[in-house]
Amino acid sequence: MRLSLRFLVPLLIALAIAAYATVPLIDAQILRWFSRDLDVRANLISNTVQEPVSELLLTGNRLRLEQFFGRLTSDERLYAVGVCATDGERPFATRDFPDELDCAALRNLVDAPGALLRPPRGLLHVAVRSIEDAGPRALLALVHDMTFAERRSEETKRYMVVFFVALSAVVALITVVIAQLSWRGWITGLRALIRGEGLLRPAGGFVVPELAPIARDVRQLVRDLEAHYRPRDGDQMVWTQQTLRDVLKGELHGNDVIVVSNREPYIHVRGPDGIHVQRPASGLVTALEPVMRACSGTWIAHGSGSADRETVDRNDHVAVPPNDPAYRIRRIWLTPDEESGYYSGFANEGLWPLCHIAHVRPTFRSSDFEYYRRVNQKFAEAVVAESQRDDPIVLIQDYHFALLPRMVRKMLPKATIITFWHIPWPNPEAFAICPWRNELLDGMLGSSILGFHTQFHCNNFLDTVDRTLEARVDRETMIVVRDGRPTQVRRYPISIEWPPAALEGQPEVPEARRSIRARIGVPADHKIVVGIDRLDYTKGILERFSAVARLLEIEPKWAGNFTFVQIAAPTRGMIGDYRDYALRVKALAHEINTHYPRAKYPPIVLLAEHHESDAVYEYLRGADACFVSSLHDGMNLVAKEFIAARDDEHGVLILSQFAGASRELPEALIVNPYDADQCAAALHLALSMPADEQRARMRLMRALVRDFNVYRWAGRMLMDAAVMRQRNRLAPSTEAPDTIHAR
Ligand code: F6P
């Protein structure tokens, strides 16, 4: 459009100037033509009437002369006629003869081309001819009405304007079409040039010879841009849903993204009043869902809801979000044995405790691993089935799919596979106890890019590969090369969308404060600290309760004036360790509450049930503080959600030093969850912190979560993938795809 305007505006200006200059010229020319016609006409009339007029003049018969003139002027063009026989002042003339023309003036015009007069009644043409037979001084003046010439001139001007406008439109249309065609041709040529596609014949030599001289320069430019890309990405870009869309559209040419995770973002559940949709309590889903809304594409996940099968089409697809579809879920069905062996067994009784230092022993069963392998294969086949092309972008999520990257790589060698490990990566000694460590590491090294939340986890992974596998580990570039194929290991701290969708429609903070206090039955000025977790032993819920108990010992004034509200979503109930943990959490809450029978309000309120995100955000907004006490956590997004929820810039975050989030949020009160005294002191500090200090801390944390949001997390991975794809295209054909040149 802008391009077209660039052509059109000068063109239209030129045409307007041409029209402006031409119209007066045409006007003058038309008058000249009509004047000349009237001269000829005047000669004709004069020659014809010479005889009768001279006779009438000589006989002096004025009455007959008047009648004769009357007949002459019945011609509609001949406006007036007059004669001068002598040099008298006034000519003998018809009634309309112009007053300003006396005989002396007429004499100056004798036998000359007609003169133009513009009296108030309109343009007149005056031609004067001598009447020699009536005497040497006799003359005949013929006055023609020339207003018809003016009318013609006006009509001609109108036609000219219409003509120029039509001409402009036609010329503009042709110009725009030609400009667009040639622009597209150039753009296509340049794009092909940049991609290196269609430029070189297999046998060498250029397919598009005109572009050959600039091919080298353009490639150099691409390399220079790539070199500048990384710093711009990290430090300067403002990431929003739109930026992420632009990255996909621009850098990845709008390729569809395929996401793979175990947990699905929308679960259809059958209840007493029909089917309803549930959002799972999952950090992974919280982070990825807005990304998928921005990118569209397909999300492959286990269909675990009781009504999931009833809500898919015949290809097992369902469009989501249900009220405003932006992408689709492809559901994978698992048998109860598969679910139990792959999900509960190997993933959650084996890898989960292996990677988290939470002092729960991992359990490894070969039958579980067999199911894990089988389910990974099932998902790999679904990736191939969902892929529209041979080089899709596949985002594999988490510890449920360590074998999947290698499986996809075998079936789609040109795929760009980004694997993100959402949980911590242990040190090599801890990982070494896994009987299938080699298979797992080899599977993960099928990825093009492998992401962790923190540099510490990246380093642990490189150490583990170095100790376990035959592979070249380059610690400077963070690249592992296995069988000649590289995997880039990078840190991508995950985050949440900004602003979170769940904030929409939330009541103001004072209203949220009133409402959550009324719900748990405490007064309006009662202090509330909140904890939001799955009922998982890594979350440190028991340690949190112990800290509450310790606070009431150290600072008894808080008994009855403060309540800790724990929202704990039931999770992984088929695993013994989780069932035990849930029982222990309930027992400890009960024990602490019964220890303070005289306190008016209980120290702990435990809500061990699923809460939708609207309800969670209301608690986060209405509380005085939020306590995240994970014993070990990849990132922990509840900490970031609390910050995002507090647009009033109040509230205090108490955060475990063992959650990845503590690396990014030093303004929180950072605690060791195993140290009950320290945690109790942090609770006391949080409950008594002045508003100014709360605001100062919260502002800094909000700025960080706003800038380092989930679009940046996904965008940086996708930009790295785009750079990798570009390099692969430019690399000589002898190099394997995915090869990354050291920066
Ligand atoms: O962090 C690991 C993770 O997969 C998270 O994405 C999520 O918070 C949690 O575990 C979900 O667990 P599950 O899917 O087993 O309920």
mmCIF file with all atom_site columns, C-alpha atoms and ligand atoms in Angstrom, residues 262-264 280-286 343 348 352 356 397-400 421-424 453 534 536 539 570-572 578 633-635, ligand 1:
data_model
loop_
_atom_site.group_PDB
_atom_site.id
_atom_site.type_symbol
_atom_site.label_atom_id
_atom_site.label_alt_id
_atom_site.label_comp_id
_atom_site.label_asym_id
_atom_site.label_entity_id
_atom_site.label_seq_id
_atom_site.pdbx_PDB_ins_code
_atom_site.Cartn_x
_atom_site.Cartn_y
_atom_site.Cartn_z
_atom_site.occupancy
_atom_site.B_iso_or_equiv
_atom_site.pdbx_formal_charge
_atom_site.auth_seq_id
_atom_site.auth_comp_id
_atom_site.auth_asym_id
_atom_site.auth_atom_id
_atom_site.pdbx_PDB_model_num
ATOM   1  C CA . ASN A 1 262 ? 1.726  -35.155 28.668 1.00 0.00 ? 262 ASN A CA 1
ATOM   2  C CA . ARG A 1 263 ? -0.828 -32.832 30.281 1.00 0.00 ? 263 ARG A CA 1
ATOM   3  C CA . GLU A 1 264 ? -3.441 -31.247 28.031 1.00 0.00 ? 264 GLU A CA 1
ATOM   4  C CA . PRO A 1 280 ? -5.291 -28.421 35.062 1.00 0.00 ? 280 PRO A CA 1
ATOM   5  C CA . ALA A 1 281 ? -3.089 -27.112 37.885 1.00 0.00 ? 281 ALA A CA 1
ATOM   6  C CA . SER A 1 282 ? 0.112  -27.261 35.893 1.00 0.00 ? 282 SER A CA 1
ATOM   7  C CA . GLY A 1 283 ? 2.922  -24.773 35.555 1.00 0.00 ? 283 GLY A CA 1
ATOM   8  C CA . LEU A 1 284 ? 3.692  -26.129 32.117 1.00 0.00 ? 284 LEU A CA 1
ATOM   9  C CA . VAL A 1 285 ? 0.151  -25.536 30.917 1.00 0.00 ? 285 VAL A CA 1
ATOM   10 C CA . THR A 1 286 ? 0.042  -22.068 32.529 1.00 0.00 ? 286 THR A CA 1
ATOM   11 C CA . TYR A 1 343 ? 3.140  -41.700 33.691 1.00 0.00 ? 343 TYR A CA 1
ATOM   12 C CA . ASN A 1 348 ? 6.609  -39.828 38.392 1.00 0.00 ? 348 ASN A CA 1
ATOM   13 C CA . TRP A 1 352 ? 10.472 -37.019 39.208 1.00 0.00 ? 352 TRP A CA 1
ATOM   14 C CA . HIS A 1 356 ? 14.173 -33.316 42.552 1.00 0.00 ? 356 HIS A CA 1
ATOM   15 C CA . GLN A 1 397 ? 7.850  -30.624 26.957 1.00 0.00 ? 397 GLN A CA 1
ATOM   16 C CA . ASP A 1 398 ? 9.336  -32.187 30.016 1.00 0.00 ? 398 ASP A CA 1
ATOM   17 C CA . TYR A 1 399 ? 10.521 -35.404 31.590 1.00 0.00 ? 399 TYR A CA 1
ATOM   18 C CA . HIS A 1 400 ? 7.676  -37.508 30.221 1.00 0.00 ? 400 HIS A CA 1
ATOM   19 C CA . TRP A 1 421 ? 12.979 -29.814 30.638 1.00 0.00 ? 421 TRP A CA 1
ATOM   20 C CA . HIS A 1 422 ? 10.665 -28.150 33.148 1.00 0.00 ? 422 HIS A CA 1
ATOM   21 C CA . ILE A 1 423 ? 12.112 -29.773 36.256 1.00 0.00 ? 423 ILE A CA 1
ATOM   22 C CA . PRO A 1 424 ? 15.635 -29.528 37.712 1.00 0.00 ? 424 PRO A CA 1
ATOM   23 C CA . HIS A 1 453 ? 15.374 -22.937 33.498 1.00 0.00 ? 453 HIS A CA 1
ATOM   24 C CA . ARG A 1 534 ? -0.256 -29.235 43.798 1.00 0.00 ? 534 ARG A CA 1
ATOM   25 C CA . ASP A 1 536 ? 3.359  -32.616 45.898 1.00 0.00 ? 536 ASP A CA 1
ATOM   26 C CA . LYS A 1 539 ? 6.551  -28.193 47.266 1.00 0.00 ? 539 LYS A CA 1
ATOM   27 C CA . PRO A 1 570 ? -4.791 -33.140 44.535 1.00 0.00 ? 570 PRO A CA 1
ATOM   28 C CA . THR A 1 571 ? -2.289 -34.721 42.168 1.00 0.00 ? 571 THR A CA 1
ATOM   29 C CA . ARG A 1 572 ? -0.897 -38.113 41.107 1.00 0.00 ? 572 ARG A CA 1
ATOM   30 C CA . TYR A 1 578 ? 1.591  -38.765 47.034 1.00 0.00 ? 578 TYR A CA 1
ATOM   31 C CA . ASP A 1 633 ? 11.661 -26.608 41.816 1.00 0.00 ? 633 ASP A CA 1
ATOM   32 C CA . GLY A 1 634 ? 12.618 -25.923 38.208 1.00 0.00 ? 634 GLY A CA 1
ATOM   33 C CA . MET A 1 635 ? 11.129 -22.419 38.274 1.00 0.00 ? 635 MET A CA 1
HETATM 34 O O1 . F6P B 2 .   ? 7.112  -29.173 36.417 1.00 0.00 ? 1   F6P B O1 1
HETATM 35 C C1 . F6P B 2 .   ? 6.728  -30.393 35.984 1.00 0.00 ? 1   F6P B C1 1
HETATM 36 C C2 . F6P B 2 .   ? 5.270  -30.499 35.639 1.00 0.00 ? 1   F6P B C2 1
HETATM 37 O O2 . F6P B 2 .   ? 5.066  -31.256 34.489 1.00 0.00 ? 1   F6P B O2 1
HETATM 38 C C3 . F6P B 2 .   ? 4.729  -29.123 35.465 1.00 0.00 ? 1   F6P B C3 1
HETATM 39 O O3 . F6P B 2 .   ? 4.607  -28.779 34.195 1.00 0.00 ? 1   F6P B O3 1
HETATM 40 C C4 . F6P B 2 .   ? 3.439  -29.124 36.170 1.00 0.00 ? 1   F6P B C4 1
HETATM 41 O O4 . F6P B 2 .   ? 3.374  -28.089 37.047 1.00 0.00 ? 1   F6P B O4 1
HETATM 42 C C5 . F6P B 2 .   ? 3.365  -30.430 36.891 1.00 0.00 ? 1   F6P B C5 1
HETATM 43 O O5 . F6P B 2 .   ? 4.527  -31.113 36.641 1.00 0.00 ? 1   F6P B O5 1
HETATM 44 C C6 . F6P B 2 .   ? 2.140  -31.128 36.451 1.00 0.00 ? 1   F6P B C6 1
HETATM 45 O O6 . F6P B 2 .   ? 2.106  -32.403 36.855 1.00 0.00 ? 1   F6P B O6 1
HETATM 46 P P1 . F6P B 2 .   ? 1.026  -33.410 36.338 1.00 0.00 ? 1   F6P B P1 1
HETATM 47 O O7 . F6P B 2 .   ? 0.887  -33.160 34.898 1.00 0.00 ? 1   F6P B O7 1
HETATM 48 O O8 . F6P B 2 .   ? 1.599  -34.744 36.651 1.00 0.00 ? 1   F6P B O8 1
HETATM 49 O O9 . F6P B 2 .   ? -0.219 -33.112 37.084 1.00 0.00 ? 1   F6P B O9 1
#
